[in-house]
């Protein structure tokens, strides 16, 4: 899986993140996603989402409900997303995070 800061669009109370499945043989359905909005490094909102249906080598847009919030002038806002295994497999235990990413949110969770 991969995503980058150039692939995030924020509108109202949600952010759209482009997710690329770089795996060769399996989709993303064996993951759940955990996201957090950080304000100057402190979590202010978080939640879980089902992974989007993305076949190997394909791309999807994931909508993350970052919520409405007042921005603090001068504060830095970041969105963390982690891909977490739902069940134990032959190589990874349940709850393991094999992929994650972090991007800046312009002017807080809601713009």
PDB file of N, CA, C and O in Angstrom, residues 43-101:
ATOM      1  N   UNK A  43      -3.287  13.813  19.447  1.00  0.00           N
ATOM      2  CA  UNK A  43      -4.507  13.350  18.778  1.00  0.00           C
ATOM      3  C   UNK A  43      -5.737  14.117  19.262  1.00  0.00           C
ATOM      4  O   UNK A  43      -5.948  14.276  20.461  1.00  0.00           O
ATOM      5  N   UNK A  44      -6.523  14.625  18.293  1.00  0.00           N
ATOM      6  CA  UNK A  44      -7.757  15.326  18.654  1.00  0.00           C
ATOM      7  C   UNK A  44      -8.989  14.606  18.114  1.00  0.00           C
ATOM      8  O   UNK A  44     -10.105  14.909  18.510  1.00  0.00           O
ATOM      9  N   UNK A  45      -8.786  13.662  17.201  1.00  0.00           N
ATOM     10  CA  UNK A  45      -9.895  12.896  16.635  1.00  0.00           C
ATOM     11  C   UNK A  45      -9.320  11.632  16.026  1.00  0.00           C
ATOM     12  O   UNK A  45      -8.222  11.649  15.471  1.00  0.00           O
ATOM     13  N   UNK A  46     -10.050  10.502  16.143  1.00  0.00           N
ATOM     14  CA  UNK A  46      -9.582   9.260  15.531  1.00  0.00           C
ATOM     15  C   UNK A  46     -10.747   8.321  15.286  1.00  0.00           C
ATOM     16  O   UNK A  46     -11.844   8.529  15.805  1.00  0.00           O
ATOM     17  N   UNK A  47     -10.498   7.306  14.474  1.00  0.00           N
ATOM     18  CA  UNK A  47     -11.538   6.341  14.171  1.00  0.00           C
ATOM     19  C   UNK A  47     -11.007   5.197  13.335  1.00  0.00           C
ATOM     20  O   UNK A  47      -9.828   5.163  12.974  1.00  0.00           O
ATOM     21  N   UNK A  48     -11.882   4.254  13.046  1.00  0.00           N
ATOM     22  CA  UNK A  48     -11.550   3.093  12.231  1.00  0.00           C
ATOM     23  C   UNK A  48     -12.445   3.069  11.004  1.00  0.00           C
ATOM     24  O   UNK A  48     -13.605   3.485  11.056  1.00  0.00           O
ATOM     25  N   UNK A  49     -11.904   2.557   9.905  1.00  0.00           N
ATOM     26  CA  UNK A  49     -12.637   2.413   8.659  1.00  0.00           C
ATOM     27  C   UNK A  49     -12.338   1.046   8.062  1.00  0.00           C
ATOM     28  O   UNK A  49     -11.261   0.496   8.287  1.00  0.00           O
ATOM     29  N   UNK A  50     -13.257   0.544   7.283  1.00  0.00           N
ATOM     30  CA  UNK A  50     -12.969  -0.645   6.495  1.00  0.00           C
ATOM     31  C   UNK A  50     -12.035  -0.235   5.353  1.00  0.00           C
ATOM     32  O   UNK A  50     -12.130   0.879   4.833  1.00  0.00           O
ATOM     33  N   UNK A  51     -11.120  -1.118   5.001  1.00  0.00           N
ATOM     34  CA  UNK A  51     -10.220  -0.823   3.882  1.00  0.00           C
ATOM     35  C   UNK A  51     -11.025  -0.787   2.586  1.00  0.00           C
ATOM     36  O   UNK A  51     -11.977  -1.544   2.422  1.00  0.00           O
ATOM     37  N   UNK A  52     -10.658   0.088   1.656  1.00  0.00           N
ATOM     38  CA  UNK A  52     -11.374   0.117   0.377  1.00  0.00           C
ATOM     39  C   UNK A  52     -11.079  -1.151  -0.418  1.00  0.00           C
ATOM     40  O   UNK A  52     -10.044  -1.784  -0.236  1.00  0.00           O
ATOM     41  N   UNK A  53     -12.009  -1.518  -1.281  1.00  0.00           N
ATOM     42  CA  UNK A  53     -11.787  -2.674  -2.149  1.00  0.00           C
ATOM     43  C   UNK A  53     -10.862  -2.245  -3.280  1.00  0.00           C
ATOM     44  O   UNK A  53     -11.257  -1.484  -4.160  1.00  0.00           O
ATOM     45  N   UNK A  54      -9.621  -2.716  -3.214  1.00  0.00           N
ATOM     46  CA  UNK A  54      -8.620  -2.352  -4.208  1.00  0.00           C
ATOM     47  C   UNK A  54      -7.882  -3.621  -4.615  1.00  0.00           C
ATOM     48  O   UNK A  54      -7.210  -4.234  -3.789  1.00  0.00           O
ATOM     49  N   UNK A  55      -8.028  -4.015  -5.864  1.00  0.00           N
ATOM     50  CA  UNK A  55      -7.327  -5.201  -6.349  1.00  0.00           C
ATOM     51  C   UNK A  55      -5.845  -4.875  -6.513  1.00  0.00           C
ATOM     52  O   UNK A  55      -5.467  -3.693  -6.599  1.00  0.00           O
ATOM     53  N   UNK A  56      -4.984  -5.888  -6.561  1.00  0.00           N
ATOM     54  CA  UNK A  56      -3.548  -5.633  -6.712  1.00  0.00           C
ATOM     55  C   UNK A  56      -3.241  -4.729  -7.909  1.00  0.00           C
ATOM     56  O   UNK A  56      -3.793  -4.908  -8.999  1.00  0.00           O
ATOM     57  N   UNK A  57      -2.413  -3.719  -7.661  1.00  0.00           N
ATOM     58  CA  UNK A  57      -2.003  -2.793  -8.705  1.00  0.00           C
ATOM     59  C   UNK A  57      -2.982  -1.684  -9.006  1.00  0.00           C
ATOM     60  O   UNK A  57      -2.711  -0.818  -9.835  1.00  0.00           O
ATOM     61  N   UNK A  58      -4.110  -1.646  -8.327  1.00  0.00           N
ATOM     62  CA  UNK A  58      -5.130  -0.639  -8.609  1.00  0.00           C
ATOM     63  C   UNK A  58      -5.097   0.471  -7.556  1.00  0.00           C
ATOM     64  O   UNK A  58      -4.389   0.392  -6.563  1.00  0.00           O
ATOM     65  N   UNK A  59      -5.913   1.493  -7.772  1.00  0.00           N
ATOM     66  CA  UNK A  59      -5.969   2.681  -6.921  1.00  0.00           C
ATOM     67  C   UNK A  59      -7.417   2.974  -6.548  1.00  0.00           C
ATOM     68  O   UNK A  59      -8.326   2.700  -7.324  1.00  0.00           O
ATOM     69  N   UNK A  60      -7.628   3.541  -5.356  1.00  0.00           N
ATOM     70  CA  UNK A  60      -8.968   3.949  -4.928  1.00  0.00           C
ATOM     71  C   UNK A  60      -8.855   5.213  -4.090  1.00  0.00           C
ATOM     72  O   UNK A  60      -7.807   5.503  -3.506  1.00  0.00           O
ATOM     73  N   UNK A  61      -9.961   5.962  -4.032  1.00  0.00           N
ATOM     74  CA  UNK A  61     -10.044   7.114  -3.142  1.00  0.00           C
ATOM     75  C   UNK A  61     -10.731   6.682  -1.861  1.00  0.00           C
ATOM     76  O   UNK A  61     -11.792   6.058  -1.892  1.00  0.00           O
ATOM     77  N   UNK A  62     -10.135   7.002  -0.734  1.00  0.00           N
ATOM     78  CA  UNK A  62     -10.662   6.685   0.582  1.00  0.00           C
ATOM     79  C   UNK A  62     -11.119   7.989   1.217  1.00  0.00           C
ATOM     80  O   UNK A  62     -10.357   8.956   1.275  1.00  0.00           O
ATOM     81  N   UNK A  63     -12.367   8.036   1.678  1.00  0.00           N
ATOM     82  CA  UNK A  63     -12.877   9.224   2.360  1.00  0.00           C
ATOM     83  C   UNK A  63     -12.742   9.026   3.860  1.00  0.00           C
ATOM     84  O   UNK A  63     -13.273   8.080   4.417  1.00  0.00           O
ATOM     85  N   UNK A  64     -11.995   9.920   4.504  1.00  0.00           N
ATOM     86  CA  UNK A  64     -11.749   9.866   5.940  1.00  0.00           C
ATOM     87  C   UNK A  64     -12.561  10.981   6.602  1.00  0.00           C
ATOM     88  O   UNK A  64     -12.380  12.156   6.275  1.00  0.00           O
ATOM     89  N   UNK A  65     -13.456  10.642   7.539  1.00  0.00           N
ATOM     90  CA  UNK A  65     -14.310  11.657   8.177  1.00  0.00           C
ATOM     91  C   UNK A  65     -13.558  12.412   9.275  1.00  0.00           C
ATOM     92  O   UNK A  65     -13.758  12.184  10.464  1.00  0.00           O
ATOM     93  N   UNK A  66     -12.689  13.337   8.890  1.00  0.00           N
ATOM     94  CA  UNK A  66     -11.852  14.028   9.866  1.00  0.00           C
ATOM     95  C   UNK A  66     -12.636  14.948  10.790  1.00  0.00           C
ATOM     96  O   UNK A  66     -12.148  15.334  11.844  1.00  0.00           O
ATOM     97  N   UNK A  67     -13.875  15.299  10.414  1.00  0.00           N
ATOM     98  CA  UNK A  67     -14.730  16.079  11.302  1.00  0.00           C
ATOM     99  C   UNK A  67     -14.516  17.569  11.215  1.00  0.00           C
ATOM    100  O   UNK A  67     -13.567  18.060  10.632  1.00  0.00           O
ATOM    101  N   UNK A  68     -15.438  18.282  11.817  1.00  0.00           N
ATOM    102  CA  UNK A  68     -15.382  19.741  11.891  1.00  0.00           C
ATOM    103  C   UNK A  68     -14.644  20.148  13.160  1.00  0.00           C
ATOM    104  O   UNK A  68     -14.856  19.568  14.210  1.00  0.00           O
ATOM    105  N   UNK A  69     -13.792  21.128  13.045  1.00  0.00           N
ATOM    106  CA  UNK A  69     -13.086  21.636  14.230  1.00  0.00           C
ATOM    107  C   UNK A  69     -12.597  23.045  13.938  1.00  0.00           C
ATOM    108  O   UNK A  69     -12.350  23.401  12.788  1.00  0.00           O
ATOM    109  N   UNK A  70     -12.461  23.821  14.981  1.00  0.00           N
ATOM    110  CA  UNK A  70     -11.871  25.140  14.830  1.00  0.00           C
ATOM    111  C   UNK A  70     -10.364  24.987  14.783  1.00  0.00           C
ATOM    112  O   UNK A  70      -9.778  24.243  15.563  1.00  0.00           O
ATOM    113  N   UNK A  71      -9.741  25.687  13.855  1.00  0.00           N
ATOM    114  CA  UNK A  71      -8.292  25.648  13.749  1.00  0.00           C
ATOM    115  C   UNK A  71      -7.672  26.622  14.734  1.00  0.00           C
ATOM    116  O   UNK A  71      -8.162  27.731  14.914  1.00  0.00           O
ATOM    117  N   UNK A  72      -6.591  26.197  15.354  1.00  0.00           N
ATOM    118  CA  UNK A  72      -5.826  27.071  16.238  1.00  0.00           C
ATOM    119  C   UNK A  72      -4.778  27.767  15.374  1.00  0.00           C
ATOM    120  O   UNK A  72      -4.009  27.085  14.679  1.00  0.00           O
ATOM    121  N   UNK A  73      -4.740  29.101  15.364  1.00  0.00           N
ATOM    122  CA  UNK A  73      -3.752  29.792  14.539  1.00  0.00           C
ATOM    123  C   UNK A  73      -2.331  29.331  14.870  1.00  0.00           C
ATOM    124  O   UNK A  73      -1.954  29.220  16.030  1.00  0.00           O
ATOM    125  N   UNK A  74      -1.566  28.997  13.828  1.00  0.00           N
ATOM    126  CA  UNK A  74      -0.181  28.576  14.002  1.00  0.00           C
ATOM    127  C   UNK A  74       0.002  27.108  14.318  1.00  0.00           C
ATOM    128  O   UNK A  74       1.131  26.622  14.368  1.00  0.00           O
ATOM    129  N   UNK A  75      -1.084  26.368  14.540  1.00  0.00           N
ATOM    130  CA  UNK A  75      -0.970  24.940  14.863  1.00  0.00           C
ATOM    131  C   UNK A  75      -0.754  24.128  13.591  1.00  0.00           C
ATOM    132  O   UNK A  75      -1.180  24.512  12.511  1.00  0.00           O
ATOM    133  N   UNK A  76      -0.072  23.000  13.751  1.00  0.00           N
ATOM    134  CA  UNK A  76       0.143  22.071  12.644  1.00  0.00           C
ATOM    135  C   UNK A  76      -0.854  20.924  12.774  1.00  0.00           C
ATOM    136  O   UNK A  76      -1.010  20.344  13.848  1.00  0.00           O
ATOM    137  N   UNK A  77      -1.528  20.583  11.674  1.00  0.00           N
ATOM    138  CA  UNK A  77      -2.505  19.502  11.658  1.00  0.00           C
ATOM    139  C   UNK A  77      -2.024  18.404  10.719  1.00  0.00           C
ATOM    140  O   UNK A  77      -1.657  18.684   9.564  1.00  0.00           O
ATOM    141  N   UNK A  78      -2.027  17.178  11.219  1.00  0.00           N
ATOM    142  CA  UNK A  78      -1.585  16.029  10.443  1.00  0.00           C
ATOM    143  C   UNK A  78      -2.648  14.946  10.465  1.00  0.00           C
ATOM    144  O   UNK A  78      -3.385  14.801  11.440  1.00  0.00           O
ATOM    145  N   UNK A  79      -2.701  14.158   9.395  1.00  0.00           N
ATOM    146  CA  UNK A  79      -3.568  12.993   9.323  1.00  0.00           C
ATOM    147  C   UNK A  79      -2.684  11.762   9.250  1.00  0.00           C
ATOM    148  O   UNK A  79      -1.860  11.635   8.347  1.00  0.00           O
ATOM    149  N   UNK A  80      -2.833  10.870  10.227  1.00  0.00           N
ATOM    150  CA  UNK A  80      -2.150   9.571  10.248  1.00  0.00           C
ATOM    151  C   UNK A  80      -3.135   8.504   9.797  1.00  0.00           C
ATOM    152  O   UNK A  80      -4.292   8.517  10.235  1.00  0.00           O
ATOM    153  N   UNK A  81      -2.695   7.570   8.957  1.00  0.00           N
ATOM    154  CA  UNK A  81      -3.502   6.414   8.602  1.00  0.00           C
ATOM    155  C   UNK A  81      -2.631   5.176   8.695  1.00  0.00           C
ATOM    156  O   UNK A  81      -1.526   5.147   8.162  1.00  0.00           O
ATOM    157  N   UNK A  82      -3.135   4.158   9.401  1.00  0.00           N
ATOM    158  CA  UNK A  82      -2.432   2.883   9.514  1.00  0.00           C
ATOM    159  C   UNK A  82      -3.291   1.753   8.982  1.00  0.00           C
ATOM    160  O   UNK A  82      -4.499   1.718   9.220  1.00  0.00           O
ATOM    161  N   UNK A  83      -2.674   0.838   8.236  1.00  0.00           N
ATOM    162  CA  UNK A  83      -3.343  -0.369   7.743  1.00  0.00           C
ATOM    163  C   UNK A  83      -3.037  -1.483   8.740  1.00  0.00           C
ATOM    164  O   UNK A  83      -1.870  -1.828   8.944  1.00  0.00           O
ATOM    165  N   UNK A  84      -4.069  -2.040   9.362  1.00  0.00           N
ATOM    166  CA  UNK A  84      -3.896  -3.000  10.458  1.00  0.00           C
ATOM    167  C   UNK A  84      -4.557  -4.324  10.076  1.00  0.00           C
ATOM    168  O   UNK A  84      -5.703  -4.329   9.598  1.00  0.00           O
ATOM    169  N   UNK A  85      -3.823  -5.425  10.293  1.00  0.00           N
ATOM    170  CA  UNK A  85      -4.366  -6.741   9.935  1.00  0.00           C
ATOM    171  C   UNK A  85      -5.566  -7.062  10.806  1.00  0.00           C
ATOM    172  O   UNK A  85      -5.561  -6.848  12.011  1.00  0.00           O
ATOM    173  N   UNK A  86      -6.627  -7.574  10.157  1.00  0.00           N
ATOM    174  CA  UNK A  86      -7.849  -7.948  10.882  1.00  0.00           C
ATOM    175  C   UNK A  86      -7.685  -9.272  11.612  1.00  0.00           C
ATOM    176  O   UNK A  86      -8.186  -9.439  12.708  1.00  0.00           O
ATOM    177  N   UNK A  87      -7.028 -10.227  10.956  1.00  0.00           N
ATOM    178  CA  UNK A  87      -6.863 -11.572  11.514  1.00  0.00           C
ATOM    179  C   UNK A  87      -5.409 -11.994  11.371  1.00  0.00           C
ATOM    180  O   UNK A  87      -4.687 -11.480  10.521  1.00  0.00           O
ATOM    181  N   UNK A  88      -5.019 -12.964  12.179  1.00  0.00           N
ATOM    182  CA  UNK A  88      -3.671 -13.516  12.074  1.00  0.00           C
ATOM    183  C   UNK A  88      -3.544 -14.268  10.756  1.00  0.00           C
ATOM    184  O   UNK A  88      -4.485 -14.913  10.295  1.00  0.00           O
ATOM    185  N   UNK A  89      -2.390 -14.164  10.145  1.00  0.00           N
ATOM    186  CA  UNK A  89      -2.094 -14.897   8.916  1.00  0.00           C
ATOM    187  C   UNK A  89      -0.830 -15.704   9.111  1.00  0.00           C
ATOM    188  O   UNK A  89      -0.285 -15.777  10.221  1.00  0.00           O
ATOM    189  N   UNK A  90      -0.328 -16.307   8.047  1.00  0.00           N
ATOM    190  CA  UNK A  90       0.867 -17.135   8.185  1.00  0.00           C
ATOM    191  C   UNK A  90       2.112 -16.349   8.598  1.00  0.00           C
ATOM    192  O   UNK A  90       3.030 -16.913   9.187  1.00  0.00           O
ATOM    193  N   UNK A  91       2.140 -15.036   8.308  1.00  0.00           N
ATOM    194  CA  UNK A  91       3.344 -14.266   8.627  1.00  0.00           C
ATOM    195  C   UNK A  91       3.120 -13.101   9.582  1.00  0.00           C
ATOM    196  O   UNK A  91       4.072 -12.610  10.170  1.00  0.00           O
ATOM    197  N   UNK A  92       1.872 -12.642   9.725  1.00  0.00           N
ATOM    198  CA  UNK A  92       1.603 -11.480  10.568  1.00  0.00           C
ATOM    199  C   UNK A  92       0.492 -11.779  11.569  1.00  0.00           C
ATOM    200  O   UNK A  92      -0.523 -12.368  11.198  1.00  0.00           O
ATOM    201  N   UNK A  93       0.655 -11.332  12.818  1.00  0.00           N
ATOM    202  CA  UNK A  93      -0.412 -11.532  13.796  1.00  0.00           C
ATOM    203  C   UNK A  93      -1.555 -10.541  13.569  1.00  0.00           C
ATOM    204  O   UNK A  93      -1.390  -9.520  12.893  1.00  0.00           O
ATOM    205  N   UNK A  94      -2.704 -10.830  14.127  1.00  0.00           N
ATOM    206  CA  UNK A  94      -3.818  -9.880  14.100  1.00  0.00           C
ATOM    207  C   UNK A  94      -3.404  -8.610  14.830  1.00  0.00           C
ATOM    208  O   UNK A  94      -2.693  -8.659  15.834  1.00  0.00           O
ATOM    209  N   UNK A  95      -3.808  -7.466  14.313  1.00  0.00           N
ATOM    210  CA  UNK A  95      -3.485  -6.190  14.953  1.00  0.00           C
ATOM    211  C   UNK A  95      -2.142  -5.614  14.554  1.00  0.00           C
ATOM    212  O   UNK A  95      -1.756  -4.559  15.046  1.00  0.00           O
ATOM    213  N   UNK A  96      -1.422  -6.257  13.641  1.00  0.00           N
ATOM    214  CA  UNK A  96      -0.121  -5.753  13.191  1.00  0.00           C
ATOM    215  C   UNK A  96      -0.331  -4.637  12.159  1.00  0.00           C
ATOM    216  O   UNK A  96      -1.274  -4.679  11.371  1.00  0.00           O
ATOM    217  N   UNK A  97       0.534  -3.632  12.163  1.00  0.00           N
ATOM    218  CA  UNK A  97       0.432  -2.494  11.238  1.00  0.00           C
ATOM    219  C   UNK A  97       1.589  -2.543  10.236  1.00  0.00           C
ATOM    220  O   UNK A  97       2.647  -1.970  10.475  1.00  0.00           O
ATOM    221  N   UNK A  98       1.401  -3.212   9.090  1.00  0.00           N
ATOM    222  CA  UNK A  98       2.488  -3.313   8.117  1.00  0.00           C
ATOM    223  C   UNK A  98       2.668  -2.078   7.234  1.00  0.00           C
ATOM    224  O   UNK A  98       3.679  -1.944   6.557  1.00  0.00           O
ATOM    225  N   UNK A  99       1.689  -1.167   7.221  1.00  0.00           N
ATOM    226  CA  UNK A  99       1.807   0.033   6.394  1.00  0.00           C
ATOM    227  C   UNK A  99       1.121   1.202   7.086  1.00  0.00           C
ATOM    228  O   UNK A  99       0.078   1.039   7.708  1.00  0.00           O
ATOM    229  N   UNK A 100       1.737   2.375   6.969  1.00  0.00           N
ATOM    230  CA  UNK A 100       1.146   3.582   7.556  1.00  0.00           C
ATOM    231  C   UNK A 100       1.649   4.792   6.785  1.00  0.00           C
ATOM    232  O   UNK A 100       2.588   4.698   5.996  1.00  0.00           O
ATOM    233  N   UNK A 101       1.021   5.919   7.012  1.00  0.00           N
ATOM    234  CA  UNK A 101       1.447   7.156   6.383  1.00  0.00           C
ATOM    235  C   UNK A 101       0.933   8.349   7.147  1.00  0.00           C
ATOM    236  O   UNK A 101       0.054   8.230   8.003  1.00  0.00           O
TER     237      UNK A 101
END
